Coordinates of N, CA and C in Angstrom, one line a residue:
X1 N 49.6 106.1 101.9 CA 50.4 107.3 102.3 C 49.4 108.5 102.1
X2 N 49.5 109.1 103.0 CA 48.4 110.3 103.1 C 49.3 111.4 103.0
X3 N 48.8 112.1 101.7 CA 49.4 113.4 102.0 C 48.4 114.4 101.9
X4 N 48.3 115.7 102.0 CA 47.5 116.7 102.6 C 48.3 117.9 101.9
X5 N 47.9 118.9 101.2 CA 48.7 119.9 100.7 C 48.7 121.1 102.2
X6 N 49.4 121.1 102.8 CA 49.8 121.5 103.9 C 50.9 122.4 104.3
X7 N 51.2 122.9 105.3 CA 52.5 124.0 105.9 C 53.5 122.3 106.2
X8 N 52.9 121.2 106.7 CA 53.2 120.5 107.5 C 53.6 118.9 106.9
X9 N 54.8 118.5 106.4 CA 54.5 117.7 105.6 C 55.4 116.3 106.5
X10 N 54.8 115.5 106.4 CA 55.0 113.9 106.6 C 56.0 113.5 106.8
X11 N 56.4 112.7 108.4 CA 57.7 112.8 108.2 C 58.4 111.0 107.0
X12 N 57.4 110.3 106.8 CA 57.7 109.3 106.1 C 57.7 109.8 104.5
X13 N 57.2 111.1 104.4 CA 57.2 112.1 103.1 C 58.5 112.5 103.2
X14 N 58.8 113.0 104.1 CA 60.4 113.9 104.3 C 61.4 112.9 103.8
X15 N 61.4 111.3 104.6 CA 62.6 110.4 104.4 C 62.6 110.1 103.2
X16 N 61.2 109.7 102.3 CA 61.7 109.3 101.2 C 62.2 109.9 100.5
X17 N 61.8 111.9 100.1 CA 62.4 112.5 99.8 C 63.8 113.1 99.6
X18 N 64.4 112.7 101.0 CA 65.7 112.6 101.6 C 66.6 111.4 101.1
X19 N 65.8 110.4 101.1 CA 66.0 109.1 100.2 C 66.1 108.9 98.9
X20 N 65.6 109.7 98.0 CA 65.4 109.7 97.1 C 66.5 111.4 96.3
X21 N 66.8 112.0 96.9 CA 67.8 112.8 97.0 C 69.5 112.5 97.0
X22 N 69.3 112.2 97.6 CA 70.7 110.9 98.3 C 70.8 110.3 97.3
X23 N 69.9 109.3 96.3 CA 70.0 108.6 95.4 C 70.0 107.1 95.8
X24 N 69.4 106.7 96.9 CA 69.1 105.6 97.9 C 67.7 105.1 98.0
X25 N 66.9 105.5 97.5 CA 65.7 104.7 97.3 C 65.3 104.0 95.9
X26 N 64.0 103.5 96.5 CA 63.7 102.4 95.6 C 63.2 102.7 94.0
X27 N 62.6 102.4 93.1 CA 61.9 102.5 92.3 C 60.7 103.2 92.5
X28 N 60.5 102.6 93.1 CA 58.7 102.5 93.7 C 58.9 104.4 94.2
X29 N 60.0 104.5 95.2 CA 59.8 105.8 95.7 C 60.2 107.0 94.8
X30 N 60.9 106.5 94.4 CA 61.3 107.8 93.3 C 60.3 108.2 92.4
X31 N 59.1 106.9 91.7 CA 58.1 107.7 91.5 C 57.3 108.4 91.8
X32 N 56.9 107.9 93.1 CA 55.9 108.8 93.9 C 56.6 110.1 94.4
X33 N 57.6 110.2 94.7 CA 58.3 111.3 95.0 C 58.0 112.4 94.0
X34 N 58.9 112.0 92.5 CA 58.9 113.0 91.4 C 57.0 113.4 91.4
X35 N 56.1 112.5 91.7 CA 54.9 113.1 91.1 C 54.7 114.0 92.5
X36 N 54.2 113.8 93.4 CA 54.5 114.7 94.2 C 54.9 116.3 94.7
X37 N 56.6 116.1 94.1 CA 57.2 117.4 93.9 C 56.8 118.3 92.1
X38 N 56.0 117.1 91.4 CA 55.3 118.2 90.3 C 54.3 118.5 90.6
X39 N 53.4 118.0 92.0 CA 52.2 119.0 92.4 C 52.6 120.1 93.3
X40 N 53.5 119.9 94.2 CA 53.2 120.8 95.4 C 54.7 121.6 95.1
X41 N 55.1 122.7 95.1 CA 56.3 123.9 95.0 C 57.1 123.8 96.2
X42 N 56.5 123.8 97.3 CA 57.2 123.2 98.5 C 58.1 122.0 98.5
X43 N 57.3 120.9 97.9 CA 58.1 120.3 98.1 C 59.1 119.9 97.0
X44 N 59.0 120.5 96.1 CA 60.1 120.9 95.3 C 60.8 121.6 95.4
X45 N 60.9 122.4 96.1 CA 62.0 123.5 96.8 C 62.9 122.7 97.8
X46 N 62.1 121.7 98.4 CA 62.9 120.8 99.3 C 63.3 119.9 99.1
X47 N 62.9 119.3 98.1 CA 63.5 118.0 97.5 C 65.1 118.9 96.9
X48 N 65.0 120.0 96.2 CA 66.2 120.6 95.5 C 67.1 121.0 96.5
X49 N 66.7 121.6 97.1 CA 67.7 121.6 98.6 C 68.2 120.7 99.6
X50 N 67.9 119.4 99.4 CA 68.4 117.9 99.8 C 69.4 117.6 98.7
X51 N 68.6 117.9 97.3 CA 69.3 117.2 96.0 C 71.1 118.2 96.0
X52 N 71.0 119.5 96.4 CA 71.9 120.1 96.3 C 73.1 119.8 97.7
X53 N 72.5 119.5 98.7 CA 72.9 118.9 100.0 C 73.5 117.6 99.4
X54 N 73.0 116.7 98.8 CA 73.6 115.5 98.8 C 74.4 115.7 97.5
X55 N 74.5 116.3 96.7 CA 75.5 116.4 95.9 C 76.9 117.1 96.3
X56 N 76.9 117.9 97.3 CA 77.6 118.3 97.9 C 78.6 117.6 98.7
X57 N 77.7 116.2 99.6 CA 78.4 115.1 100.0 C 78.9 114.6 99.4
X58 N 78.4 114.0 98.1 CA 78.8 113.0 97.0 C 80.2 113.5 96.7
X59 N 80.2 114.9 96.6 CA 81.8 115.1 95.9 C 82.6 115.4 97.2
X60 N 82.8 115.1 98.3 CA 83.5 114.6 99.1 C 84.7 113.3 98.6
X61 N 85.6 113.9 98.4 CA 87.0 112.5 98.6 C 86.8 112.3 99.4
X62 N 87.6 110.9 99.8 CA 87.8 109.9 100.6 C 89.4 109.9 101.1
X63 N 90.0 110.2 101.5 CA 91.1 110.8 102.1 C 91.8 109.1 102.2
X64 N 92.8 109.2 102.1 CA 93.6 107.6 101.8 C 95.0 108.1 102.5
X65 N 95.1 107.2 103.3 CA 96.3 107.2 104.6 C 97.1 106.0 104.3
X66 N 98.1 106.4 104.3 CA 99.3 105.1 104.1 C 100.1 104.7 105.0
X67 N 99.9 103.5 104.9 CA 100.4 102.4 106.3 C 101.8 102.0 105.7
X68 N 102.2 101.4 106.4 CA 103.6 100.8 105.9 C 103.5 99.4 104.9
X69 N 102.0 98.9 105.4 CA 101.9 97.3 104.4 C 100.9 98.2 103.3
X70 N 99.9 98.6 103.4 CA 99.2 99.0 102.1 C 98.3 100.6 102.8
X71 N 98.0 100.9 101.3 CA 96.4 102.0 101.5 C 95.5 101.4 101.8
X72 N 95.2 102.9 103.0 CA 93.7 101.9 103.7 C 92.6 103.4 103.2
X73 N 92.1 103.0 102.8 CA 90.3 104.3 102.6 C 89.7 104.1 104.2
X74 N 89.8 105.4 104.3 CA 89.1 105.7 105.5 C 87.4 106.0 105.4
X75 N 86.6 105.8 105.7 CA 84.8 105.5 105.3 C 84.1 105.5 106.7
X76 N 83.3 106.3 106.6 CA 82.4 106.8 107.9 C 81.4 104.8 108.0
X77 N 82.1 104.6 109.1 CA 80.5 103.2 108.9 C 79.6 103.7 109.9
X78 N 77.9 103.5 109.3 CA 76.5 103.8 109.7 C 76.8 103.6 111.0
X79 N 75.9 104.5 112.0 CA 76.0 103.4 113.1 C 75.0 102.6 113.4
X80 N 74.9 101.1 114.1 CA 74.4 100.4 114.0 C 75.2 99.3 112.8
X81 N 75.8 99.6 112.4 CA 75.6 98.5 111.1 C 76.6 97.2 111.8
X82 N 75.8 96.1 111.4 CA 76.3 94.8 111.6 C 76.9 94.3 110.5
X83 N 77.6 92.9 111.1 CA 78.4 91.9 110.1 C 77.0 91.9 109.0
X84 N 76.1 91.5 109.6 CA 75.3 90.4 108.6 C 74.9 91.9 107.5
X85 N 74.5 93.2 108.3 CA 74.1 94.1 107.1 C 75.3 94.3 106.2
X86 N 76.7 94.0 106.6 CA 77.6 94.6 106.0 C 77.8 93.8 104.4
X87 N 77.5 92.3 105.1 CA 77.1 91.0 103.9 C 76.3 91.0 102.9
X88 N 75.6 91.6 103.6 CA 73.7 91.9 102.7 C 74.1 92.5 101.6
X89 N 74.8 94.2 102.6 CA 74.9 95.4 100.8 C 75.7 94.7 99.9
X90 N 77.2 93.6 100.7 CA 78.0 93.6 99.5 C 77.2 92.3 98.5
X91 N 76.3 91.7 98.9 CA 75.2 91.3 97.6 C 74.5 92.2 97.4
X92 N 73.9 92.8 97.3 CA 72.9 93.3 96.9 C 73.5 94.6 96.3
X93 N 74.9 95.0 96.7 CA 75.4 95.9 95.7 C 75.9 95.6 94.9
X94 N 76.6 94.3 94.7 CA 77.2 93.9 93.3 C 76.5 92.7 93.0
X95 N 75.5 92.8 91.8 CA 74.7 91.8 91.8 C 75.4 90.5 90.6
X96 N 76.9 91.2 90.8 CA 77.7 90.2 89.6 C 78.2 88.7 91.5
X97 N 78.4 89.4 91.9 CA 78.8 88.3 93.1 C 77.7 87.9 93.5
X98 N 76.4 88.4 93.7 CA 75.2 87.9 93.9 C 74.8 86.8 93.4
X99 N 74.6 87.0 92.2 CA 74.4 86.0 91.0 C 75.6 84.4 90.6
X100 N 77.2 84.9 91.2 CA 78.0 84.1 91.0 C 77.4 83.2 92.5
X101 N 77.5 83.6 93.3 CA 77.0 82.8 95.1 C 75.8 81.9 95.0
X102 N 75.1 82.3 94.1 CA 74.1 81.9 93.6 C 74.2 80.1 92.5
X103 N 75.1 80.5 91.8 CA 75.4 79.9 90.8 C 76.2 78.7 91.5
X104 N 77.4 78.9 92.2 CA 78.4 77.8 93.1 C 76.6 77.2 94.0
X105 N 76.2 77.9 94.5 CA 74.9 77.3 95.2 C 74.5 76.3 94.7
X106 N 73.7 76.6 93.4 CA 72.9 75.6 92.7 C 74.4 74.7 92.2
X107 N 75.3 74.9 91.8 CA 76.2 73.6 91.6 C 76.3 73.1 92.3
X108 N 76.8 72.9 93.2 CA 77.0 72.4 94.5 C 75.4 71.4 95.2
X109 N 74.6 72.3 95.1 CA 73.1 71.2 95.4 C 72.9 70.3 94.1
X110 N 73.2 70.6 93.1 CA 73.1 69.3 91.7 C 73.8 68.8 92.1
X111 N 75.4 68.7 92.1 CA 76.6 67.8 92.2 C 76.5 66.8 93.7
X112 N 75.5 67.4 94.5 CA 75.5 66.4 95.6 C 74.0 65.8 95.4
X113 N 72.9 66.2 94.8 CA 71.8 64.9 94.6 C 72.5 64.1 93.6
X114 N 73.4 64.2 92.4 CA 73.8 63.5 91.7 C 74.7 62.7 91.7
X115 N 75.6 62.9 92.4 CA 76.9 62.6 92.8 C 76.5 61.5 94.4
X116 N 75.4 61.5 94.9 CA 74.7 60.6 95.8 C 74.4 59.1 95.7
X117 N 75.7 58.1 96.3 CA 75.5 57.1 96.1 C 75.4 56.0 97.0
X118 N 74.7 54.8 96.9 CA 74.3 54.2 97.6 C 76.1 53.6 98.5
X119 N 75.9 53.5 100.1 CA 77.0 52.9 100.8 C 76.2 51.6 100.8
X120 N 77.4 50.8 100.7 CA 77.1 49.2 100.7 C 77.5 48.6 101.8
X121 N 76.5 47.7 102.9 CA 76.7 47.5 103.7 C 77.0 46.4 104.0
X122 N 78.0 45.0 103.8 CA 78.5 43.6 103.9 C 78.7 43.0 105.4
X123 N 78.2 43.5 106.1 CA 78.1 42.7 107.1 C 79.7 42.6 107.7
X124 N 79.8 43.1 109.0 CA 81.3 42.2 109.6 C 80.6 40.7 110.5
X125 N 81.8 40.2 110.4 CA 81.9 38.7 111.2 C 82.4 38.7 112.9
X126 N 81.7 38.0 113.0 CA 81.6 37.9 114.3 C 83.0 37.5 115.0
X127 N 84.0 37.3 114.2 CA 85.7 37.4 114.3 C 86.0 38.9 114.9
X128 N 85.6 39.5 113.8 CA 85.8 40.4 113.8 C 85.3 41.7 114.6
X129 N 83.7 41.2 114.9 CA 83.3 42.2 116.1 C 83.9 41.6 117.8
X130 N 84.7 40.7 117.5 CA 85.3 39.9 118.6 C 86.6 40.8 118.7
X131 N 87.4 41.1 118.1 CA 88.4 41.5 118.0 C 88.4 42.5 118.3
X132 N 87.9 43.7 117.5 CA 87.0 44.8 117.9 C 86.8 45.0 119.6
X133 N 86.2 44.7 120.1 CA 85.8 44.3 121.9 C 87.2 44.2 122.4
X134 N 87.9 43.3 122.2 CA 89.4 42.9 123.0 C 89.8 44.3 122.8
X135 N 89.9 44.5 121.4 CA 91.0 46.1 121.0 C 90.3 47.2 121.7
X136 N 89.1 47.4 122.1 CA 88.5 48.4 122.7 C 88.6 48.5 124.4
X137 N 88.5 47.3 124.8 CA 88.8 47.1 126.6 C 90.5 46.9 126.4
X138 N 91.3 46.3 125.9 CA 92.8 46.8 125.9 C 93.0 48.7 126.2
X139 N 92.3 49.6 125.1 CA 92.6 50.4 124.8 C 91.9 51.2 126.0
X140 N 90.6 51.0 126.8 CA 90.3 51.2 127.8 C 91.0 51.5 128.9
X141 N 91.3 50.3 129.4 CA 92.0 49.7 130.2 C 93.6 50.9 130.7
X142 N 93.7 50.5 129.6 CA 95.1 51.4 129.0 C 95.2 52.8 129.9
X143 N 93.9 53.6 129.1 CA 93.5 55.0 129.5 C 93.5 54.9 131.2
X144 N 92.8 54.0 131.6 CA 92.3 53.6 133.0 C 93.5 53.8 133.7
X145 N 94.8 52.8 133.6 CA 95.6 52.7 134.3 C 96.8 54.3 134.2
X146 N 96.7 54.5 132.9 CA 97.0 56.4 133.4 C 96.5 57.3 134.0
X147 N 95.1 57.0 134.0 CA 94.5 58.3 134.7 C 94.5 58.1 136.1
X148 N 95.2 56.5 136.5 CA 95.0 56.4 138.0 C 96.3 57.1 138.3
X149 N 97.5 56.6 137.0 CA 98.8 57.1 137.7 C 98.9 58.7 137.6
X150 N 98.6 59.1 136.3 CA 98.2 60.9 136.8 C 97.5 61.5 138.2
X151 N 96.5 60.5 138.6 CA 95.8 61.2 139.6 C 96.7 61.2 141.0
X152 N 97.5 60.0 141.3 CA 97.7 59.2 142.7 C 99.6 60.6 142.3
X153 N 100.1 61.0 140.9 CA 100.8 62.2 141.0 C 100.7 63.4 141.2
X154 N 99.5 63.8 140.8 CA 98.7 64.8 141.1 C 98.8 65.0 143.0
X155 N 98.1 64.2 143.1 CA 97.8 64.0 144.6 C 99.2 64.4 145.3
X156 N 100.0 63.5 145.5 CA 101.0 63.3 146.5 C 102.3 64.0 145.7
X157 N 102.8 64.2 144.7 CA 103.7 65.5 144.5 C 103.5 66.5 144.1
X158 N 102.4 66.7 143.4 CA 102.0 68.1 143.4 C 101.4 69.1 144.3
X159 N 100.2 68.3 144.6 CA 99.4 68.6 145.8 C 100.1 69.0 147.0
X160 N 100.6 68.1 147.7 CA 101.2 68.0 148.6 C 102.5 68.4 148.9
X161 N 103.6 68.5 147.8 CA 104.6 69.1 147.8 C 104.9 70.7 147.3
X162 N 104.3 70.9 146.3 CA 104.3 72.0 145.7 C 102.8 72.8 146.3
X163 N 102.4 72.3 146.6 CA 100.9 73.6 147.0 C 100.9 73.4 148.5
X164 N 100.6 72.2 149.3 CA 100.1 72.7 150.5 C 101.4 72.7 151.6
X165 N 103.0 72.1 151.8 CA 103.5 72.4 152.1 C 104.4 73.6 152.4
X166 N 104.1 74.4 151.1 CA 104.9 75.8 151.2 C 103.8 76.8 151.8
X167 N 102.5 76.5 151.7 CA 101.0 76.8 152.5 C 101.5 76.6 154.0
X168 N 101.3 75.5 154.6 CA 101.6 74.9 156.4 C 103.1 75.7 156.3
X169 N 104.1 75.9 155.9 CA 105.1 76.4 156.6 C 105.1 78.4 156.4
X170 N 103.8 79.2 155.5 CA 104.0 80.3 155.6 C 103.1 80.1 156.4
X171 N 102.3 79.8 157.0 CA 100.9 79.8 158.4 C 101.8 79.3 159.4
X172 N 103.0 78.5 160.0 CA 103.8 78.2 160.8 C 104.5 79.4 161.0
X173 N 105.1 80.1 159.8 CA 106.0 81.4 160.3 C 105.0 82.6 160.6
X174 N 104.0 82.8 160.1 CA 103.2 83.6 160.8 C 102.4 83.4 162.1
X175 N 102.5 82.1 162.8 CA 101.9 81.8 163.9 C 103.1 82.0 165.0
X176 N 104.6 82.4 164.3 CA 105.8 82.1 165.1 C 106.0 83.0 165.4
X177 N 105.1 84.6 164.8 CA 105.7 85.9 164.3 C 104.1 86.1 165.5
X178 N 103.2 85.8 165.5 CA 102.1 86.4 166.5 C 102.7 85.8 167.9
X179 N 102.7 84.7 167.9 CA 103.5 84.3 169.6 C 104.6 85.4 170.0
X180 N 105.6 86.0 169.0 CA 106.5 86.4 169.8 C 105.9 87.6 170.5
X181 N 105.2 88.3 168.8 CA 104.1 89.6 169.9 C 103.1 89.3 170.7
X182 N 102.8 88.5 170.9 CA 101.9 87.9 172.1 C 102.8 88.2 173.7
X183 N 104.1 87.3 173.8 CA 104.8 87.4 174.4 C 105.5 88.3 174.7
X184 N 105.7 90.0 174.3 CA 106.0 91.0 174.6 C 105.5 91.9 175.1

């Protein structure tokens, strides 16, 4: 990070500053920040004028509107923010659920390498893969001969009754309705 004792200062200087105001940054930034604003007066004057800006937000209520089933908190969401970021903060803000998600995790992978048992495989008989075959072409079969009788209903009373007959007789009364103006 380059900084330069300047009129002109950095705008990845500005954010963290901004960031670190807010009370949103890292470790890491907050110290470079504080040493920073104890060299240069500038940017101590501007770090205090964010710090004063965001304390200003901070004491903003949250205005709470009442439905008929419960209170809902009304809360500005970022824009941009996704499901998955919304997921992220709520780990990473409460590191008591973090740690518990964590914990069902690793249970859950022990209790299934441990709990991992061999299936035993006894062979069926050839009775039985016989039987099997008959019950499968029965049950085939079965399906076969309804989808013929669905289809051959389909076809001839639906089709044909309900769709294209009330079709040929509105094209017959409008061909009965052009002849007559033809013929005048």
């Amino acid at each position: 990070m380059n900084y330069k004792k300047s009129s002109e200062v950095s705008e990845e200087i500005l954010d963290k500053i901004i960031s670190v105001a807010y009370g949103n940054a890292s470790i890491v930034d907050r110290i470079l920040v504080r040493r920073l604003i104890k060299k240069d007066s500038q940017l101590q004057k501007m770090f205090e004028e964010y710090q004063l800006t965001a304390n200003a937000v901070h004491s903003i209520k949250l205005e709470e509107y009442k439905t008929p089933k419960k209170s809902v908190v009304m809360k500005s969401n970022r824009k941009g923010s996704t499901l998955m970021e919304e997921i992220y903060s709520i780990f990473l803000g409460r590191p008591i659920v973090y740690s518990t998600a964590i914990t069902v995790l690793f249970v859950a992978i022990m209790f299934s390498v441990f709990s991992n048992r061999e299936i035993s495989y006894n062979g069926y008989t050839l009775a039985e893969v016989e039987k099997a075959n008959r019950e499968s072409k029965l049950a085939l079969s079965i399906v076969a001969d309804i989808f013929d009788d669905t289809g051959k209903i389909l076809k001839t009373d639906i089709l044909y009754n309900e769709v294209s007959k009330p079709i040929n007789e509105g094209i017959n009364t409008v061909n009965k309705l052009f002849k007559k103006e033809m013929n005048k």
